[in-house]
Every structure is written in structure tokens, then in C-alpha cells.
Amino acid sequence: MEVVIVPDATAGGELIAEAIAALLSRKPDALLGVATGSTPLPVYQALAAKVRSGAVDVSRARVCQLDEYVGLPEGHPESYRSVVLREVVEPLGLSESSFMGPDGSAEDIQAACEAYDRALAEAGGVDLQLLGIGTDGHIGFNEPCSSLASRTRIKTLTEQTRIDNARFFDDDIEQVPHHVITQGIGTILESRHPVLLATGEGKADAVARTVEGPVASVVPASALQLHPHATVVVDEAAASGLKLADYFRATYAAKPRWQGL
Ligand code: F6R
């Protein structure tokens, strides 16, 4: 995998927004897989700024969710559908019809998961999948020991993830759902270009285990090592546990700029 160390979260957001803009200029109807949580916000802000300045045309872009809570009432502000509408679809001026996600309120969750995997495939597959990483190494909500071949399915959040996400629910862990629908690791690995962004010291250990540890289901993000074109963008703080940081810096500095991510 390619590891790019940037000074801070804003620089990471700008770099990934540039990669998305380059993708959309090659493929205007690209399917962008979007993550939620705090980490990707600088990407969406940088992309929205490019849309406003006319530097990128997103009019034919399509967006799909990575995961969704199970059991939140429809329209709940912290459902990932609401978050993606608020942080991505509206700021980019996309229509709701260009956006797809799994149905977290379906009666038959398993059928909804299978339907979502089919819908992604029928849409031609995800061109660029933006990912964050949990402090426990999860991608999407594939918690430790998820099958590396998993498909979209229901998962139970770890206590650590519910603690981490309580900040979105009035700091009240009781309000954080226990269950989620998440694209599986196998599903994520089918995207043409997974791009993981990690910022802050709290992610340093998970990043080091993802990049320099063995591929192991106990660190789900390490499965990205199996992808032929995975990119990990980290700020200095999140890179602080990487033994090979200098090598990654030198490699990226020597890369021809036109190649992009
Ligand atoms: C969210 C998601 C999660 C988050 C991860 C990090 O859609 O899939 O994997 O990316 O929990 O969350 P933040 O960015 O809030 O630290």
C-alpha cells in the first residue's frame, strides 16, 4: 500500500479531494464510497470548495454509504444517511437520487445487506472508497476478527467503538446503537481504490498495525495490504508509530506529481 504522510488533517483533506477531482475528470459518473465520522470531513469540505470554485464538476457523480446504524428512527440526525446527506450530498449539490445506502431500518436486515451488495455491483462497483479507521483498527464497522472475506452484513459494535462514537450522541453511550450494517472487508476490497485517512495521535497505534503489522483479522484495516491500489493518508500525529515513516516520505517525494494518489 502507498502511505502518504501529510502535515495535518487539512492537507490530507485537500490531497484526497484532488484525487477525487482527478477521478471525476476521467470518469464523471464515478461511484464514490463515503465514510462518516470526524476524519473525512476535511475531504468533503475541500471537495465542496472545489465545486464552488468550478474546479470540479460533480454533476454526474454518485455516492454510496459504507455503513449504517441499525434501529435509529428514520431521519435521526446521526443516522449515516442523514450525515452523508448533510456533509456530502447537500454541500456538493448532488441529488438524493445519486446517493445509495443500506437500509438500517429494514425488517429483514440480512436481505437488506444482500440487496446492498447487489446494488453496488449493479452500479458498476465503487471507484474510490474513502475510509476512516477505528482506534481498534476497524474499517467500515468491521470490528476486530471480522472475516477478511466478509460481505455487507450486520455487526455488533465493540464497547470501545460505542465509547468513541458517544460524542455524536450527547456523550451518552446508552444512545449509541449496538448494531450496524457495514460493507464487508471483501466488499471494501472490491472497490477500485480504497483510500484510508487517519488523523491524530489516537490513531497512531491502529495505523502502525495496519501498515506495518501482519495481515490479520484482529486488525481489519490490515486487509488493505491485499489490495493492489490502496492508499493510506496520515497526518504526522497518526504517522508517529510508523517505523518506516522516513521511507514513506522519501517514496512519496520521489513520485511524479502527475501520478496523483
Ligand atoms: C464510519 C466508519 C468508521 C469510522 C471510524 C473512525 O462510516 O466507517 O470506520 O471511519 O470509526 O471514526 P472517526 O473518523 O470519527 O474517528
Short mmCIF file of C-alpha atoms and ligand atoms in Angstrom, two decimals:
data_model
loop_
_atom_site.label_atom_id
_atom_site.label_comp_id
_atom_site.label_asym_id
_atom_site.label_seq_id
_atom_site.Cartn_x
_atom_site.Cartn_y
_atom_site.Cartn_z
CA MET A 1 0.00 0.00 0.00
CA GLU A 2 1.05 3.55 -0.57
CA VAL A 3 1.48 5.60 2.61
CA VAL A 4 1.38 9.38 2.29
CA ILE A 5 2.32 11.48 5.31
CA VAL A 6 0.82 14.97 5.31
CA PRO A 7 1.36 17.78 7.82
CA ASP A 8 -2.22 17.88 9.11
CA ALA A 9 -5.84 16.92 8.55
CA THR A 10 -6.49 19.88 6.24
CA ALA A 11 -3.64 18.84 3.94
CA GLY A 12 -4.96 15.26 3.96
CA GLY A 13 -8.42 16.50 3.02
CA GLU A 14 -7.04 18.60 0.18
CA LEU A 15 -4.93 15.75 -1.20
CA ILE A 16 -7.83 13.29 -1.26
CA ALA A 17 -10.21 15.91 -2.68
CA GLU A 18 -7.68 16.39 -5.52
CA ALA A 19 -7.66 12.64 -6.13
CA ILE A 20 -11.48 12.62 -6.27
CA ALA A 21 -11.45 15.60 -8.64
CA ALA A 22 -8.95 13.82 -10.90
CA LEU A 23 -11.11 10.68 -10.85
CA LEU A 24 -14.22 12.68 -11.78
CA SER A 25 -12.44 14.35 -14.66
CA ARG A 26 -11.55 10.87 -16.02
CA LYS A 27 -14.91 9.34 -15.10
CA PRO A 28 -17.63 11.94 -14.46
CA ASP A 29 -20.15 9.39 -13.17
CA ALA A 30 -17.70 7.72 -10.76
CA LEU A 31 -19.19 5.99 -7.72
CA LEU A 32 -17.63 7.46 -4.58
CA GLY A 33 -17.83 5.43 -1.38
CA VAL A 34 -18.04 7.78 1.57
CA ALA A 35 -17.25 7.21 5.23
CA THR A 36 -18.77 9.13 8.12
CA GLY A 37 -17.29 10.15 11.48
CA SER A 38 -14.99 13.13 12.02
CA THR A 39 -11.97 12.15 9.94
CA PRO A 40 -13.33 12.55 6.39
CA LEU A 41 -14.91 15.98 6.98
CA PRO A 42 -11.86 17.91 5.67
CA VAL A 43 -12.13 15.88 2.44
CA TYR A 44 -15.77 16.84 1.95
CA GLN A 45 -15.04 20.48 2.80
CA ALA A 46 -12.14 20.63 0.32
CA LEU A 47 -14.23 18.96 -2.37
CA ALA A 48 -17.16 21.32 -1.80
CA ALA A 49 -14.75 24.29 -2.13
CA LYS A 50 -13.57 22.90 -5.47
CA VAL A 51 -17.18 22.57 -6.62
CA ARG A 52 -17.91 26.17 -5.63
CA SER A 53 -14.84 27.46 -7.49
CA GLY A 54 -15.74 25.45 -10.59
CA ALA A 55 -12.55 23.35 -10.36
CA VAL A 56 -14.53 20.10 -10.41
CA ASP A 57 -17.81 19.04 -11.93
CA VAL A 58 -19.67 16.63 -9.68
CA SER A 59 -22.98 16.83 -11.52
CA ARG A 60 -22.84 13.18 -12.61
CA ALA A 61 -21.03 11.82 -9.54
CA ARG A 62 -22.69 9.09 -7.48
CA VAL A 63 -22.21 8.49 -3.78
CA CYS A 64 -22.68 5.39 -1.65
CA GLN A 65 -22.54 4.76 2.07
CA LEU A 66 -20.05 2.50 3.78
CA ASP A 67 -22.18 1.64 6.77
CA GLU A 68 -25.30 2.49 8.74
CA TYR A 69 -26.62 2.14 12.26
CA VAL A 70 -29.40 -0.37 12.77
CA GLY A 71 -32.52 0.71 14.59
CA LEU A 72 -32.27 4.52 14.61
CA PRO A 73 -35.60 6.14 13.73
CA GLU A 74 -35.87 7.37 10.15
CA GLY A 75 -34.40 10.85 9.77
CA HIS A 76 -32.37 10.62 13.02
CA PRO A 77 -29.64 13.30 12.64
CA GLU A 78 -26.90 10.77 13.44
CA SER A 79 -28.07 8.05 11.09
CA TYR A 80 -25.35 7.79 8.50
CA ARG A 81 -27.88 8.51 5.77
CA SER A 82 -28.60 11.87 7.45
CA VAL A 83 -24.88 12.53 7.96
CA VAL A 84 -24.00 11.80 4.33
CA LEU A 85 -26.90 13.95 3.11
CA ARG A 86 -25.74 16.80 5.37
CA GLU A 87 -21.97 16.56 4.90
CA VAL A 88 -21.65 15.32 1.32
CA VAL A 89 -24.79 15.29 -0.83
CA GLU A 90 -26.07 18.79 0.04
CA PRO A 91 -22.71 20.65 0.08
CA LEU A 92 -21.78 19.11 -3.26
CA GLY A 93 -25.17 19.97 -4.73
CA LEU A 94 -25.92 16.34 -5.63
CA SER A 95 -29.42 14.99 -5.93
CA GLU A 96 -30.68 12.43 -3.44
CA SER A 97 -31.17 10.03 -6.33
CA SER A 98 -27.40 9.93 -6.89
CA PHE A 99 -26.92 8.53 -3.40
CA MET A 100 -27.37 4.99 -2.12
CA GLY A 101 -27.00 3.28 1.21
CA PRO A 102 -28.10 0.19 3.12
CA ASP A 103 -31.49 0.22 4.81
CA GLY A 104 -30.80 0.18 8.55
CA SER A 105 -34.50 0.07 9.39
CA ALA A 106 -35.38 -2.90 7.17
CA GLU A 107 -37.37 -5.66 8.80
CA ASP A 108 -35.18 -8.25 7.14
CA ILE A 109 -31.69 -6.90 7.75
CA GLN A 110 -29.93 -9.82 6.10
CA ALA A 111 -31.95 -9.29 2.92
CA ALA A 112 -31.18 -5.56 3.05
CA CYS A 113 -27.44 -6.33 3.32
CA GLU A 114 -27.53 -8.69 0.37
CA ALA A 115 -29.56 -6.18 -1.62
CA TYR A 116 -26.96 -3.51 -0.92
CA ASP A 117 -24.06 -5.68 -2.12
CA ARG A 118 -26.05 -6.41 -5.29
CA ALA A 119 -26.85 -2.72 -5.78
CA LEU A 120 -23.16 -1.80 -5.50
CA ALA A 121 -22.24 -4.42 -8.09
CA GLU A 122 -25.07 -3.35 -10.42
CA ALA A 123 -23.88 0.25 -10.11
CA GLY A 124 -20.55 -0.91 -11.56
CA GLY A 125 -18.65 -1.11 -8.28
CA VAL A 126 -17.11 1.58 -6.13
CA ASP A 127 -14.41 3.62 -7.86
CA LEU A 128 -12.91 5.29 -4.81
CA GLN A 129 -13.76 4.20 -1.29
CA LEU A 130 -12.89 6.70 1.39
CA LEU A 131 -12.25 5.07 4.76
CA GLY A 132 -11.54 6.18 8.31
CA ILE A 133 -10.10 3.82 10.89
CA GLY A 134 -11.29 2.98 14.37
CA THR A 135 -8.92 3.06 17.33
CA ASP A 136 -9.35 -0.74 17.31
CA GLY A 137 -8.34 -0.98 13.64
CA HIS A 138 -11.82 -1.31 12.17
CA ILE A 139 -12.70 -0.14 8.67
CA GLY A 140 -16.35 0.43 7.98
CA PHE A 141 -17.68 -1.26 11.07
CA ASN A 142 -15.73 -4.45 10.54
CA GLU A 143 -14.66 -4.87 14.11
CA PRO A 144 -11.61 -6.96 15.13
CA CYS A 145 -11.79 -10.58 13.97
CA SER A 146 -14.17 -9.82 11.12
CA SER A 147 -13.72 -12.22 8.24
CA LEU A 148 -11.36 -10.76 5.68
CA ALA A 149 -13.73 -12.13 3.01
CA SER A 150 -16.89 -10.71 4.62
CA ARG A 151 -19.73 -9.19 2.64
CA THR A 152 -22.17 -6.50 3.73
CA ARG A 153 -23.84 -7.75 6.89
CA ILE A 154 -24.95 -6.84 10.38
CA LYS A 155 -22.22 -6.42 13.01
CA THR A 156 -22.18 -5.71 16.72
CA LEU A 157 -20.11 -2.69 17.75
CA THR A 158 -17.41 -3.19 20.34
CA GLU A 159 -17.70 -1.31 23.61
CA GLN A 160 -14.67 0.77 22.52
CA THR A 161 -16.37 1.88 19.30
CA ARG A 162 -19.56 2.78 21.17
CA ILE A 163 -17.46 4.82 23.62
CA ASP A 164 -15.65 6.50 20.69
CA ASN A 165 -18.96 7.36 18.99
CA ALA A 166 -20.82 8.55 22.09
CA ARG A 167 -19.67 12.09 21.23
CA PHE A 168 -22.21 12.08 18.38
CA PHE A 169 -24.98 11.09 20.82
CA ASP A 170 -24.78 13.78 23.54
CA ASP A 171 -21.86 11.88 25.13
CA ASP A 172 -24.37 9.25 26.20
CA ILE A 173 -23.19 5.73 25.33
CA GLU A 174 -26.69 4.39 26.03
CA GLN A 175 -27.91 6.19 22.91
CA VAL A 176 -25.27 4.61 20.65
CA PRO A 177 -26.80 1.67 18.79
CA HIS A 178 -25.26 -1.75 19.36
CA HIS A 179 -25.72 -2.90 15.78
CA VAL A 180 -24.73 -1.64 12.37
CA ILE A 181 -24.84 -2.69 8.75
CA THR A 182 -21.40 -2.45 7.22
CA GLN A 183 -19.87 -3.22 3.89
CA GLY A 184 -17.75 -6.29 4.50
CA ILE A 185 -13.99 -6.34 4.18
CA GLY A 186 -14.40 -8.40 0.99
CA THR A 187 -16.82 -5.76 -0.30
CA ILE A 188 -14.42 -2.93 0.53
CA LEU A 189 -11.54 -4.76 -1.17
CA GLU A 190 -13.61 -4.84 -4.37
CA SER A 191 -13.51 -1.05 -4.61
CA ARG A 192 -11.05 0.08 -7.26
CA HIS A 193 -9.21 2.43 -4.96
CA PRO A 194 -9.61 2.31 -1.19
CA VAL A 195 -8.23 5.48 0.42
CA LEU A 196 -7.87 5.46 4.19
CA LEU A 197 -7.44 8.76 6.01
CA ALA A 198 -6.25 8.76 9.63
CA THR A 199 -5.51 11.84 11.70
CA GLY A 200 -4.49 12.42 15.29
CA GLU A 201 -2.33 10.58 17.77
CA GLY A 202 -5.24 8.42 18.89
CA LYS A 203 -5.00 6.56 15.56
CA ALA A 204 -1.20 6.06 15.60
CA ASP A 205 -1.25 2.55 17.02
CA ALA A 206 -4.03 1.35 14.69
CA VAL A 207 -2.19 2.87 11.71
CA ALA A 208 1.13 1.20 12.62
CA ARG A 209 -0.57 -2.19 12.99
CA THR A 210 -2.47 -1.67 9.70
CA VAL A 211 0.57 -0.70 7.67
CA GLU A 212 3.50 -2.50 9.28
CA GLY A 213 1.84 -5.40 11.06
CA PRO A 214 0.86 -8.70 9.52
CA VAL A 215 -2.44 -9.07 7.67
CA ALA A 216 -4.70 -10.27 10.44
CA SER A 217 -8.42 -10.12 11.07
CA VAL A 218 -7.72 -8.76 14.55
CA VAL A 219 -6.67 -5.55 12.73
CA PRO A 220 -9.32 -5.41 10.00
CA ALA A 221 -7.71 -2.45 8.19
CA SER A 222 -4.58 -4.57 7.60
CA ALA A 223 -6.61 -6.35 4.88
CA LEU A 224 -5.89 -3.30 2.72
CA GLN A 225 -2.39 -4.75 2.27
CA LEU A 226 -4.07 -7.29 -0.03
CA HIS A 227 -5.41 -4.60 -2.39
CA PRO A 228 -3.28 -3.74 -5.44
CA HIS A 229 -4.05 0.00 -5.14
CA ALA A 230 -4.70 1.03 -1.56
CA THR A 231 -3.65 4.42 -0.25
CA VAL A 232 -3.21 5.39 3.39
CA VAL A 233 -3.05 9.14 4.06
CA VAL A 234 -1.92 10.03 7.58
CA ASP A 235 -1.05 13.24 9.34
CA GLU A 236 2.18 13.49 11.34
CA ALA A 237 0.44 12.53 14.58
CA ALA A 238 -1.20 9.42 13.15
CA ALA A 239 2.13 8.51 11.50
CA SER A 240 4.02 8.72 14.78
CA GLY A 241 4.05 4.94 15.31
CA LEU A 242 5.40 4.10 11.84
CA LYS A 243 8.95 2.73 11.86
CA LEU A 244 9.17 3.23 8.09
CA ALA A 245 7.90 6.84 8.13
CA ASP A 246 11.08 8.25 6.55
CA TYR A 247 10.95 5.68 3.79
CA PHE A 248 7.31 6.51 3.08
CA ARG A 249 8.14 10.24 2.97
CA ALA A 250 11.04 9.67 0.57
CA THR A 251 8.99 7.39 -1.67
CA TYR A 252 6.15 9.86 -1.98
CA ALA A 253 8.52 12.80 -2.52
CA ALA A 254 10.12 10.93 -5.42
CA LYS A 255 6.80 10.10 -7.06
CA PRO A 256 5.99 12.05 -10.22
CA ARG A 257 3.23 14.57 -9.28
CA TRP A 258 1.14 13.71 -12.35
CA GLN A 259 0.57 10.23 -10.98
CA GLY A 260 -1.64 11.57 -8.18
CA LEU A 261 -2.63 9.12 -5.46
C1 F6R B 1 -17.75 5.46 9.60
C2 F6R B 1 -16.84 4.33 9.64
C3 F6R B 1 -15.87 4.15 10.73
C4 F6R B 1 -15.08 5.43 11.04
C5 F6R B 1 -14.12 5.18 12.20
C6 F6R B 1 -13.35 6.42 12.56
O1 F6R B 1 -18.55 5.43 8.42
O2 F6R B 1 -16.92 3.51 8.77
O3 F6R B 1 -14.95 3.14 10.36
O4 F6R B 1 -14.39 5.82 9.91
O5 F6R B 1 -14.85 4.74 13.31
O6 F6R B 1 -14.22 7.41 13.01
P1 F6R B 1 -13.71 8.91 13.25
O7 F6R B 1 -13.29 9.43 11.92
O8 F6R B 1 -14.88 9.64 13.78
O9 F6R B 1 -12.56 8.80 14.19
#
